[in-house]
Amino acid sequence: MSKPSIPKGTRDFAPDVMARRQWMLGVIRSGMERHGFVPIETPAMENLSTLTGKYGDEGDQLIFKILNNGDYLSGVEVGPWESRDSKAVLPQISKKALRYDLTVPFARFVVMERHRLAMPFRRYQIQNVWRGDRPGRGRYQEFTQCDADIIGSEDPVCEWDLLLLFHEVLQALGVQGYEIVVNDRRVLAGLAEVWGIADRLTAWTVAMDKLDKVGPEGVLQELADRGFGAEVCGRVGEMLAAVTGRDAHARLAWLADVCGPAGEAGRNEVAWLLSRCAAAGLGSEHLVFDPTLARGLNYYTGAIFEVRVPGAPVGSICGGGRYADLTGIFGMPGLSGVGISFGADRIYDVLEHQGGFPPTAVAGPALLLFRLEEQDLDLQLQRLQAARAAGISAVLYPDVSKLKKQLKFASDTGVRHVLFQGEPERLAGQVAMKDMVSGTQWLLPEDGWLAALLEQRAAV
Amino acid sequence: MSKPSIPKGTRDFAPDVMARRQWMLGVIRSGMERHGFVPIETPAMENLSTLTGKYGDEGDQLIFKILNNGDYLSGVEVGPWESRDSKAVLPQISKKALRYDLTVPFARFVVMERHRLAMPFRRYQIQNVWRGDRPGRGRYQEFTQCDADIIGSEDPVCEWDLLLLFHEVLQALGVQGYEIVVNDRRVLAGLAEVWGIADRLTAWTVAMDKLDKVGPEGVLQELADRGFGAEVCGRVGEMLAAVTGRDAHARLAWLADVCGPAGEAGRNEVAWLLSRCAAAGLGSEHLVFDPTLARGLNYYTGAIFEVRVPGAPVGSICGGGRYADLTGIFGMPGLSGVGISFGADRIYDVLEHQGGFPPTAVAGPALLLFRLEEQDLDLQLQRLQAARAAGISAVLYPDVSKLKKQLKFASDTGVRHVLFQGEPERLAGQVAMKDMVSGTQWLLPEDGWLAALLEQRAAV
């Protein structure tokens, strides 16, 4: 028999990792709920037609398709079969696929449920998504997204609300040194307009999106490679030089100077957001206006967000933005929304890198009861029940065996307290309790150990 | 554009359903943690070879297979291709499949992690599974399993622990009238031995497993159809008649009489479990010994469990049992374990049928702040932050609009309290708060509304 394994790019989560993930996801969920978002879940499997064409050609390639059940080849037409063309055969043998993100399923959900949803609708969704990306450091084929969206309102108060949600959650998680970066697609469109490249906005922003990785020189090289003229490259170069530093007002002033009325609505909203966020405690230490921020997805139409942790071993840990027409792809045009996504797996990596998980985020029972003598079983079962009824996670070592073996098990599982009663303790009407961390051991009256344990735990 | 839809047998969970599911899963999780189980998660996608051959031929058919990414047809050999045989082509175009249950992935996990796990190992796992079953009432292609297993101990204290876990969780959920049914495979094997059908144990138990659905007559008919002789059918009929009623001791006595030493170990363990459970508060009101309980899965070797709710619109809601050798399929023989599974979707249906969800299991914010005047924005944002900082889930209506419209929104979203300040309140230095359920309205000083709201909420 071959050694069992799991597919590349997927992971088992052992109890220690699970405890930290549960704590982290709980903090994110609790922040979202405090902001009035309500949960939904959508199926792992969507109709293939729901997903294809939504993520570009490259995205379509990365969607995991599910083979039809049964004799899936029986319905394949002769033409595609004889062509032996994977693309032509695909729709004949697969009707379902795995969710690729949470945004498209959310848009589909809104369209299907539109008569039952009060608008504006605020939903959160914490589920896994699957992508056939080449596995690598921090890149998995199954990972967890945590999305919060407000749909059905164009008011920038929604953006303010989401920026504060980023801030509150990242504060509660204890992430060090994060930067919430904002920009506005209209600011970028304004620059493109005055530079005469409005028709090539996407090509320009795609090149600029790589600024973090390749630097200003790299961006200019890529623009030249993409056929942008020397004049445009010169202007982009000026811009990249002008917007260094973190003074948002200087950046806005430079843009106003260069663009005039073009992009003014975007600049005004950025200025409004910066001032309202500062008033709410989210100032320039954590909130940065960066007019070079582009975000790859082209459904964004207004504000765009990204959260970075300079020096951390991953790229951006969160993202988001406003979209004027997400549900249009499902036949319900004109519904504006804004959303953000927490990348749980990357936030986990950052917290691990920073040593940021709280010592309480551990798995496993708090109390282990030993079994030293056959005859003590009934008493130990009663004690086990009493501890659990008091809310303490407790287990009984299932076999009668040597004290040393049971102590080793306690140490291996990381349990904090153990309780036992050997012959000497039994004859004295006492039980022994030991704190495995401090090594302290107590002899307690048989009816007093639970109160003593609760007191110990409250003091820890 | 065609109307969006989701695959048959899958579901979207809207916020009201999600709130009840989260409450229910929280109760199950908390019970498992109190019993000292630690969480793991495994990937949705397993290697196809990990799953095939583990669930019988029918199960293999129901596993969802994932198509290889890229030009998946390029590697198909000529032979299978020309045969146009779905089974022969399958391994050439699919290497991964969706998890079908949590038991096989758990066995794989234990084998892969065996050097890091302290035995006995108690794990819980709450994740979705996927099966290509024909969708129907209470039968979904994606559903949630909640499993708890103890592996690495043969002590019946483990069975006791799991029976009490059933009981505590079902009590905490408020499920009415549940019956935890126990039997032991060795009891069934003992009967088969004395009846001379030991070599046909599986066929007999598969027929008897249908007792609930087809009644004693149906079982006897099926046995005859499967070629069991009149003598065996007669004895099975005697047994079915003898074990009516709920007196476990009478049933055990009848079995001892018929079987003698055959199956004695199983009967002893059943008797031991019944008495220890009764001492722990799980008596015959909720715990039933039923020697006709068979359970379909043939990896069970000792105790078997099932939880039923007579009169509820679903079949069994939980199941489980002891297996002597689950990890043997992955090359690690001889590790005995026992596990149970809560069927979350069926428990949900039972709770809905019984009206058993608590009124607190609702989604959505507790407080809505209205926007009546442009000028009140900054003040309302401050109030919003203050409410959230006090732990209250709160939202601001994002647009300035008519009071009536915002009241309707409050009512549609089910928010309990609303806060607003029109011109009259503003001039008087007051804010108005309304309880949307009772209709009560208060005029409060601007600095006193939060304390009043917290007081109201504490009183609810």
mmCIF file of N, CA, C and O in Angstrom, chain A residues 1 5-6 12-13 15 22 29 33-35 39 41 43-44 47 61 64-65 67 69 71-73 76 81 84 86 90 108 141-142 155 161 276 280 329 378 385 388 393-394 398, chain B residues 1 5-6 12-13 15 22 29 33-35 39 41 43-44 47 61 64-65 67 69 71-73 76 81 84 86 90 96 108 142 155 161 276 280 329 378 385 388 393-394 398:
data_model
loop_
_atom_site.group_PDB
_atom_site.id
_atom_site.type_symbol
_atom_site.label_atom_id
_atom_site.label_comp_id
_atom_site.label_asym_id
_atom_site.label_seq_id
_atom_site.Cartn_x
_atom_site.Cartn_y
_atom_site.Cartn_z
ATOM 1 N N MET A 1 0.857 -1.207 0.000
ATOM 2 C CA MET A 1 0.000 0.000 0.000
ATOM 3 C C MET A 1 0.886 1.248 0.000
ATOM 4 O O MET A 1 1.866 1.340 0.723
ATOM 5 N N SER A 5 -1.271 10.446 1.397
ATOM 6 C CA SER A 5 -0.831 11.839 1.255
ATOM 7 C C SER A 5 -2.042 12.701 0.916
ATOM 8 O O SER A 5 -3.143 12.189 0.719
ATOM 9 N N ILE A 6 -1.852 14.000 0.881
ATOM 10 C CA ILE A 6 -2.922 14.904 0.465
ATOM 11 C C ILE A 6 -2.470 15.678 -0.757
ATOM 12 O O ILE A 6 -1.270 15.796 -1.013
ATOM 13 N N ASP A 12 -3.740 19.770 6.018
ATOM 14 C CA ASP A 12 -4.446 19.353 7.220
ATOM 15 C C ASP A 12 -4.156 20.387 8.287
ATOM 16 O O ASP A 12 -3.031 20.870 8.400
ATOM 17 N N PHE A 13 -5.156 20.706 9.093
ATOM 18 C CA PHE A 13 -4.920 21.580 10.231
ATOM 19 C C PHE A 13 -4.962 20.742 11.504
ATOM 20 O O PHE A 13 -6.007 20.213 11.871
ATOM 21 N N PRO A 15 -4.575 20.151 15.709
ATOM 22 C CA PRO A 15 -5.260 20.892 16.769
ATOM 23 C C PRO A 15 -4.599 22.204 17.172
ATOM 24 O O PRO A 15 -5.296 23.189 17.448
ATOM 25 N N GLN A 22 -9.167 29.224 14.935
ATOM 26 C CA GLN A 22 -10.488 29.495 15.500
ATOM 27 C C GLN A 22 -10.504 30.818 16.253
ATOM 28 O O GLN A 22 -11.463 31.579 16.173
ATOM 29 N N ARG A 29 -14.942 37.475 12.827
ATOM 30 C CA ARG A 29 -16.399 37.338 12.834
ATOM 31 C C ARG A 29 -17.040 38.310 13.814
ATOM 32 O O ARG A 29 -18.019 38.981 13.503
ATOM 33 N N GLU A 33 -19.738 41.232 13.052
ATOM 34 C CA GLU A 33 -21.071 41.257 13.671
ATOM 35 C C GLU A 33 -21.310 42.558 14.416
ATOM 36 O O GLU A 33 -22.417 43.096 14.399
ATOM 37 N N ARG A 34 -20.279 43.079 15.061
ATOM 38 C CA ARG A 34 -20.422 44.350 15.764
ATOM 39 C C ARG A 34 -20.733 45.469 14.773
ATOM 40 O O ARG A 34 -21.413 46.434 15.114
ATOM 41 N N HIS A 35 -20.260 45.313 13.553
ATOM 42 C CA HIS A 35 -20.570 46.296 12.513
ATOM 43 C C HIS A 35 -21.893 45.985 11.804
ATOM 44 O O HIS A 35 -22.184 46.566 10.763
ATOM 45 N N PRO A 39 -24.516 36.917 8.545
ATOM 46 C CA PRO A 39 -23.812 35.854 7.822
ATOM 47 C C PRO A 39 -24.652 35.204 6.722
ATOM 48 O O PRO A 39 -25.863 35.051 6.874
ATOM 49 N N GLU A 41 -24.028 31.694 3.844
ATOM 50 C CA GLU A 41 -23.120 30.715 3.262
ATOM 51 C C GLU A 41 -23.685 30.271 1.926
ATOM 52 O O GLU A 41 -24.904 30.199 1.759
ATOM 53 N N PRO A 43 -23.097 27.360 -1.494
ATOM 54 C CA PRO A 43 -22.552 26.001 -1.677
ATOM 55 C C PRO A 43 -21.121 26.017 -2.209
ATOM 56 O O PRO A 43 -20.735 26.938 -2.936
ATOM 57 N N ALA A 44 -20.351 24.998 -1.849
ATOM 58 C CA ALA A 44 -18.999 24.843 -2.399
ATOM 59 C C ALA A 44 -19.066 24.669 -3.907
ATOM 60 O O ALA A 44 -18.218 25.161 -4.638
ATOM 61 N N ASN A 47 -22.944 26.103 -10.270
ATOM 62 C CA ASN A 47 -23.036 25.733 -11.673
ATOM 63 C C ASN A 47 -21.823 26.306 -12.396
ATOM 64 O O ASN A 47 -21.434 27.455 -12.158
ATOM 65 N N GLN A 61 -9.140 29.053 -16.191
ATOM 66 C CA GLN A 61 -8.248 27.894 -16.171
ATOM 67 C C GLN A 61 -8.062 27.351 -14.756
ATOM 68 O O GLN A 61 -7.829 26.171 -14.571
ATOM 69 N N PHE A 64 -11.627 24.795 -10.383
ATOM 70 C CA PHE A 64 -11.706 23.333 -10.316
ATOM 71 C C PHE A 64 -13.079 22.873 -10.799
ATOM 72 O O PHE A 64 -14.105 23.253 -10.225
ATOM 73 N N LYS A 65 -13.091 22.058 -11.857
ATOM 74 C CA LYS A 65 -14.350 21.559 -12.406
ATOM 75 C C LYS A 65 -14.655 20.174 -11.855
ATOM 76 O O LYS A 65 -13.738 19.361 -11.667
ATOM 77 N N LEU A 67 -16.477 16.550 -12.255
ATOM 78 C CA LEU A 67 -16.943 15.618 -13.271
ATOM 79 C C LEU A 67 -18.395 15.224 -12.982
ATOM 80 O O LEU A 67 -18.757 14.972 -11.828
ATOM 81 N N ASN A 69 -21.530 12.942 -12.416
ATOM 82 C CA ASN A 69 -21.574 11.595 -11.846
ATOM 83 C C ASN A 69 -22.080 10.598 -12.878
ATOM 84 O O ASN A 69 -22.668 10.958 -13.890
ATOM 85 N N ASP A 71 -22.123 7.629 -15.773
ATOM 86 C CA ASP A 71 -21.396 7.351 -17.022
ATOM 87 C C ASP A 71 -21.234 8.651 -17.784
ATOM 88 O O ASP A 71 -21.904 8.916 -18.784
ATOM 89 N N TYR A 72 -20.298 9.471 -17.305
ATOM 90 C CA TYR A 72 -20.201 10.859 -17.767
ATOM 91 C C TYR A 72 -19.819 10.986 -19.237
ATOM 92 O O TYR A 72 -20.022 12.015 -19.845
ATOM 93 N N LEU A 73 -19.261 9.917 -19.810
ATOM 94 C CA LEU A 73 -18.842 10.014 -21.213
ATOM 95 C C LEU A 73 -19.983 9.722 -22.181
ATOM 96 O O LEU A 73 -19.885 10.043 -23.366
ATOM 97 N N VAL A 76 -21.309 12.595 -24.441
ATOM 98 C CA VAL A 76 -20.399 13.456 -25.200
ATOM 99 C C VAL A 76 -20.666 13.301 -26.694
ATOM 100 O O VAL A 76 -20.736 12.185 -27.216
ATOM 101 N N TRP A 81 -15.684 14.846 -29.106
ATOM 102 C CA TRP A 81 -14.976 13.627 -28.749
ATOM 103 C C TRP A 81 -13.838 13.368 -29.719
ATOM 104 O O TRP A 81 -12.705 13.114 -29.321
ATOM 105 N N ARG A 84 -10.880 15.610 -29.565
ATOM 106 C CA ARG A 84 -10.042 15.403 -28.376
ATOM 107 C C ARG A 84 -9.545 16.737 -27.831
ATOM 108 O O ARG A 84 -8.395 16.875 -27.406
ATOM 109 N N SER A 86 -9.823 19.444 -25.021
ATOM 110 C CA SER A 86 -10.266 19.531 -23.621
ATOM 111 C C SER A 86 -11.329 20.606 -23.433
ATOM 112 O O SER A 86 -12.292 20.421 -22.684
ATOM 113 N N LEU A 90 -15.196 19.808 -22.261
ATOM 114 C CA LEU A 90 -15.506 20.213 -20.885
ATOM 115 C C LEU A 90 -16.997 20.381 -20.580
ATOM 116 O O LEU A 90 -17.504 19.753 -19.640
ATOM 117 N N ARG A 108 -24.610 36.366 -7.125
ATOM 118 C CA ARG A 108 -25.651 35.423 -7.521
ATOM 119 C C ARG A 108 -26.727 35.305 -6.435
ATOM 120 O O ARG A 108 -27.933 35.311 -6.708
ATOM 121 N N GLN A 141 -4.182 25.830 -2.660
ATOM 122 C CA GLN A 141 -5.294 25.546 -3.577
ATOM 123 C C GLN A 141 -6.633 25.614 -2.836
ATOM 124 O O GLN A 141 -7.676 25.684 -3.475
ATOM 125 N N GLU A 142 -6.576 25.538 -1.518
ATOM 126 C CA GLU A 142 -7.776 25.738 -0.698
ATOM 127 C C GLU A 142 -7.419 26.742 0.378
ATOM 128 O O GLU A 142 -6.460 26.521 1.120
ATOM 129 N N ASP A 155 -23.426 55.680 -0.555
ATOM 130 C CA ASP A 155 -22.921 56.661 0.386
ATOM 131 C C ASP A 155 -21.526 56.272 0.888
ATOM 132 O O ASP A 155 -21.294 55.126 1.284
ATOM 133 N N ASP A 161 -17.130 52.879 7.129
ATOM 134 C CA ASP A 161 -17.466 51.762 8.011
ATOM 135 C C ASP A 161 -16.496 50.591 7.795
ATOM 136 O O ASP A 161 -16.008 49.971 8.751
ATOM 137 N N ARG A 276 -12.717 61.833 8.035
ATOM 138 C CA ARG A 276 -13.668 61.147 8.908
ATOM 139 C C ARG A 276 -13.025 59.967 9.639
ATOM 140 O O ARG A 276 -13.361 59.674 10.787
ATOM 141 N N ALA A 280 -12.331 59.364 13.763
ATOM 142 C CA ALA A 280 -12.767 58.141 14.452
ATOM 143 C C ALA A 280 -11.589 57.345 15.012
ATOM 144 O O ALA A 280 -11.765 56.215 15.464
ATOM 145 N N ILE A 329 -23.931 41.181 -14.004
ATOM 146 C CA ILE A 329 -23.580 39.938 -14.700
ATOM 147 C C ILE A 329 -24.659 38.871 -14.547
ATOM 148 O O ILE A 329 -24.717 37.926 -15.318
ATOM 149 N N ASP A 378 -15.721 4.429 39.307
ATOM 150 C CA ASP A 378 -16.983 5.151 39.494
ATOM 151 C C ASP A 378 -16.760 6.543 40.065
ATOM 152 O O ASP A 378 -17.374 7.514 39.626
ATOM 153 N N GLN A 385 -17.595 14.118 35.446
ATOM 154 C CA GLN A 385 -18.863 14.810 35.175
ATOM 155 C C GLN A 385 -18.973 16.123 35.916
ATOM 156 O O GLN A 385 -19.474 17.115 35.391
ATOM 157 N N ARG A 388 -16.884 18.765 34.144
ATOM 158 C CA ARG A 388 -17.521 19.221 32.905
ATOM 159 C C ARG A 388 -18.742 20.075 33.195
ATOM 160 O O ARG A 388 -18.981 21.077 32.506
ATOM 161 N N SER A 393 -13.123 21.733 30.526
ATOM 162 C CA SER A 393 -12.865 20.681 29.547
ATOM 163 C C SER A 393 -12.015 19.609 30.220
ATOM 164 O O SER A 393 -10.888 19.867 30.625
ATOM 165 N N ALA A 394 -12.568 18.406 30.348
ATOM 166 C CA ALA A 394 -11.906 17.386 31.155
ATOM 167 C C ALA A 394 -11.987 16.024 30.487
ATOM 168 O O ALA A 394 -12.955 15.717 29.806
ATOM 169 N N PRO A 398 -8.123 6.619 29.794
ATOM 170 C CA PRO A 398 -9.089 5.522 29.714
ATOM 171 C C PRO A 398 -8.627 4.198 30.296
ATOM 172 O O PRO A 398 -9.470 3.370 30.648
ATOM 173 N N MET B 1 -29.588 36.582 -20.791
ATOM 174 C CA MET B 1 -28.909 35.864 -19.709
ATOM 175 C C MET B 1 -29.888 34.977 -18.950
ATOM 176 O O MET B 1 -30.979 35.405 -18.607
ATOM 177 N N SER B 5 -28.903 30.149 -10.825
ATOM 178 C CA SER B 5 -29.427 29.081 -9.963
ATOM 179 C C SER B 5 -28.249 28.370 -9.310
ATOM 180 O O SER B 5 -27.089 28.672 -9.599
ATOM 181 N N ILE B 6 -28.559 27.450 -8.398
ATOM 182 C CA ILE B 6 -27.496 26.651 -7.781
ATOM 183 C C ILE B 6 -27.779 25.179 -8.065
ATOM 184 O O ILE B 6 -28.919 24.806 -8.362
ATOM 185 N N ASP B 12 -28.205 27.648 -0.468
ATOM 186 C CA ASP B 12 -27.713 28.885 0.126
ATOM 187 C C ASP B 12 -28.295 28.970 1.530
ATOM 188 O O ASP B 12 -29.460 28.636 1.747
ATOM 189 N N PHE B 13 -27.494 29.448 2.477
ATOM 190 C CA PHE B 13 -28.021 29.703 3.812
ATOM 191 C C PHE B 13 -28.155 31.206 4.006
ATOM 192 O O PHE B 13 -27.158 31.928 4.048
ATOM 193 N N PRO B 15 -29.304 34.693 6.176
ATOM 194 C CA PRO B 15 -28.884 35.055 7.539
ATOM 195 C C PRO B 15 -29.739 34.429 8.650
ATOM 196 O O PRO B 15 -29.199 34.046 9.696
ATOM 197 N N GLN B 22 -25.458 28.532 13.329
ATOM 198 C CA GLN B 22 -24.287 28.891 14.140
ATOM 199 C C GLN B 22 -24.531 28.589 15.610
ATOM 200 O O GLN B 22 -23.649 28.113 16.322
ATOM 201 N N ARG B 29 -20.130 22.024 19.233
ATOM 202 C CA ARG B 29 -18.690 22.247 19.408
ATOM 203 C C ARG B 29 -18.329 22.385 20.887
ATOM 204 O O ARG B 29 -17.367 21.810 21.376
ATOM 205 N N GLU B 33 -15.816 20.118 23.104
ATOM 206 C CA GLU B 33 -14.629 20.676 23.770
ATOM 207 C C GLU B 33 -14.657 20.389 25.268
ATOM 208 O O GLU B 33 -13.623 20.121 25.876
ATOM 209 N N ARG B 34 -15.855 20.441 25.867
ATOM 210 C CA ARG B 34 -15.954 20.137 27.296
ATOM 211 C C ARG B 34 -15.541 18.688 27.559
ATOM 212 O O ARG B 34 -15.035 18.355 28.630
ATOM 213 N N HIS B 35 -15.765 17.830 26.558
ATOM 214 C CA HIS B 35 -15.355 16.436 26.699
ATOM 215 C C HIS B 35 -13.898 16.227 26.287
ATOM 216 O O HIS B 35 -13.465 15.082 26.109
ATOM 217 N N PRO B 39 -9.907 20.022 17.946
ATOM 218 C CA PRO B 39 -10.350 20.127 16.555
ATOM 219 C C PRO B 39 -9.253 19.806 15.541
ATOM 220 O O PRO B 39 -8.082 20.131 15.765
ATOM 221 N N GLU B 41 -9.009 19.930 10.961
ATOM 222 C CA GLU B 41 -9.693 20.066 9.682
ATOM 223 C C GLU B 41 -8.839 19.418 8.615
ATOM 224 O O GLU B 41 -7.609 19.435 8.695
ATOM 225 N N PRO B 43 -8.494 18.742 4.157
ATOM 226 C CA PRO B 43 -8.873 19.449 2.923
ATOM 227 C C PRO B 43 -10.171 18.915 2.315
ATOM 228 O O PRO B 43 -10.488 17.732 2.460
ATOM 229 N N ALA B 44 -10.897 19.794 1.632
ATOM 230 C CA ALA B 44 -12.095 19.365 0.903
ATOM 231 C C ALA B 44 -11.725 18.355 -0.175
ATOM 232 O O ALA B 44 -12.475 17.421 -0.444
ATOM 233 N N ASN B 47 -6.836 13.011 -2.398
ATOM 234 C CA ASN B 47 -6.450 12.207 -3.556
ATOM 235 C C ASN B 47 -7.539 11.182 -3.828
ATOM 236 O O ASN B 47 -8.069 10.574 -2.893
ATOM 237 N N GLN B 61 -19.430 5.405 -6.647
ATOM 238 C CA GLN B 61 -20.212 6.106 -7.675
ATOM 239 C C GLN B 61 -20.617 7.502 -7.222
ATOM 240 O O GLN B 61 -20.806 8.395 -8.038
ATOM 241 N N PHE B 64 -17.769 12.778 -5.647
ATOM 242 C CA PHE B 64 -17.577 13.800 -6.683
ATOM 243 C C PHE B 64 -16.102 13.863 -7.053
ATOM 244 O O PHE B 64 -15.250 14.119 -6.197
ATOM 245 N N LYS B 65 -15.817 13.627 -8.335
ATOM 246 C CA LYS B 65 -14.433 13.649 -8.808
ATOM 247 C C LYS B 65 -14.122 15.008 -9.425
ATOM 248 O O LYS B 65 -14.972 15.606 -10.087
ATOM 249 N N LEU B 67 -11.935 17.261 -12.033
ATOM 250 C CA LEU B 67 -11.205 17.148 -13.285
ATOM 251 C C LEU B 67 -9.810 17.757 -13.116
ATOM 252 O O LEU B 67 -9.669 18.816 -12.502
ATOM 253 N N ASN B 69 -6.650 19.962 -13.856
ATOM 254 C CA ASN B 69 -6.605 21.279 -14.496
ATOM 255 C C ASN B 69 -5.828 21.221 -15.802
ATOM 256 O O ASN B 69 -5.085 20.276 -16.057
ATOM 257 N N ASP B 71 -4.939 21.000 -19.861
ATOM 258 C CA ASP B 71 -5.385 20.191 -21.000
ATOM 259 C C ASP B 71 -5.507 18.743 -20.545
ATOM 260 O O ASP B 71 -4.678 17.895 -20.848
ATOM 261 N N TYR B 72 -6.608 18.487 -19.820
ATOM 262 C CA TYR B 72 -6.736 17.225 -19.087
ATOM 263 C C TYR B 72 -6.839 16.007 -19.999
ATOM 264 O O TYR B 72 -6.623 14.885 -19.572
ATOM 265 N N LEU B 73 -7.172 16.218 -21.283
ATOM 266 C CA LEU B 73 -7.324 15.069 -22.185
ATOM 267 C C LEU B 73 -5.998 14.638 -22.807
ATOM 268 O O LEU B 73 -5.900 13.533 -23.340
ATOM 269 N N VAL B 76 -4.521 11.167 -21.849
ATOM 270 C CA VAL B 76 -5.339 9.954 -21.851
ATOM 271 C C VAL B 76 -4.780 8.971 -22.865
ATOM 272 O O VAL B 76 -4.526 9.322 -24.016
ATOM 273 N N TRP B 81 -9.301 5.723 -24.191
ATOM 274 C CA TRP B 81 -9.985 6.730 -24.998
ATOM 275 C C TRP B 81 -10.887 6.044 -26.028
ATOM 276 O O TRP B 81 -12.058 6.391 -26.175
ATOM 277 N N ARG B 84 -14.018 4.438 -24.839
ATOM 278 C CA ARG B 84 -15.055 5.376 -24.395
ATOM 279 C C ARG B 84 -15.750 4.863 -23.137
ATOM 280 O O ARG B 84 -16.971 4.950 -22.999
ATOM 281 N N SER B 86 -16.234 5.233 -19.281
ATOM 282 C CA SER B 86 -16.082 6.258 -18.233
ATOM 283 C C SER B 86 -15.160 5.785 -17.113
ATOM 284 O O SER B 86 -14.344 6.547 -16.602
ATOM 285 N N LEU B 90 -11.525 7.531 -16.230
ATOM 286 C CA LEU B 90 -11.526 8.317 -14.992
ATOM 287 C C LEU B 90 -10.148 8.571 -14.388
ATOM 288 O O LEU B 90 -9.770 9.727 -14.166
ATOM 289 N N LYS B 96 -8.187 13.938 -8.087
ATOM 290 C CA LYS B 96 -8.682 14.411 -6.800
ATOM 291 C C LYS B 96 -10.190 14.251 -6.721
ATOM 292 O O LYS B 96 -10.869 14.182 -7.759
ATOM 293 N N ARG B 108 -6.746 8.732 7.558
ATOM 294 C CA ARG B 108 -5.550 9.149 6.799
ATOM 295 C C ARG B 108 -4.696 10.121 7.618
ATOM 296 O O ARG B 108 -3.467 10.014 7.694
ATOM 297 N N GLU B 142 -24.480 18.463 -0.417
ATOM 298 C CA GLU B 142 -23.478 19.054 0.479
ATOM 299 C C GLU B 142 -24.122 19.153 1.844
ATOM 300 O O GLU B 142 -25.193 19.761 1.967
ATOM 301 N N ASP B 155 -10.863 0.738 25.906
ATOM 302 C CA ASP B 155 -11.630 0.759 27.142
ATOM 303 C C ASP B 155 -13.053 1.266 26.903
ATOM 304 O O ASP B 155 -13.243 2.293 26.242
ATOM 305 N N ASP B 161 -18.266 7.780 27.502
ATOM 306 C CA ASP B 161 -18.001 9.198 27.305
ATOM 307 C C ASP B 161 -18.801 9.725 26.102
ATOM 308 O O ASP B 161 -19.406 10.816 26.157
ATOM 309 N N ARG B 276 -23.530 2.155 33.889
ATOM 310 C CA ARG B 276 -22.705 3.334 34.132
ATOM 311 C C ARG B 276 -23.366 4.613 33.598
ATOM 312 O O ARG B 276 -23.232 5.686 34.184
ATOM 313 N N ALA B 280 -24.806 8.024 35.639
ATOM 314 C CA ALA B 280 -24.404 9.382 35.259
ATOM 315 C C ALA B 280 -25.592 10.223 34.792
ATOM 316 O O ALA B 280 -25.410 11.317 34.269
ATOM 317 N N ILE B 329 -6.473 0.352 6.635
ATOM 318 C CA ILE B 329 -6.562 0.615 5.193
ATOM 319 C C ILE B 329 -5.439 1.518 4.707
ATOM 320 O O ILE B 329 -5.152 1.568 3.519
ATOM 321 N N ASP B 378 -21.608 63.651 11.689
ATOM 322 C CA ASP B 378 -20.476 63.419 12.585
ATOM 323 C C ASP B 378 -20.921 62.900 13.941
ATOM 324 O O ASP B 378 -20.333 61.980 14.507
ATOM 325 N N GLN B 385 -19.870 54.533 16.794
ATOM 326 C CA GLN B 385 -18.637 53.989 17.383
ATOM 327 C C GLN B 385 -18.795 53.681 18.858
ATOM 328 O O GLN B 385 -18.287 52.681 19.349
ATOM 329 N N ARG B 388 -20.727 50.420 19.282
ATOM 330 C CA ARG B 388 -19.902 49.254 18.948
ATOM 331 C C ARG B 388 -18.832 49.020 20.010
ATOM 332 O O ARG B 388 -18.560 47.871 20.378
ATOM 333 N N SER B 393 -23.951 45.426 18.462
ATOM 334 C CA SER B 393 -23.918 45.376 17.009
ATOM 335 C C SER B 393 -24.787 46.508 16.473
ATOM 336 O O SER B 393 -25.998 46.538 16.713
ATOM 337 N N ALA B 394 -24.164 47.457 15.777
ATOM 338 C CA ALA B 394 -24.882 48.673 15.405
ATOM 339 C C ALA B 394 -24.568 49.085 13.978
ATOM 340 O O ALA B 394 -23.457 48.866 13.498
ATOM 341 N N PRO B 398 -27.383 54.428 5.796
ATOM 342 C CA PRO B 398 -26.321 55.181 5.114
ATOM 343 C C PRO B 398 -26.769 56.455 4.412
ATOM 344 O O PRO B 398 -25.947 57.337 4.194
#
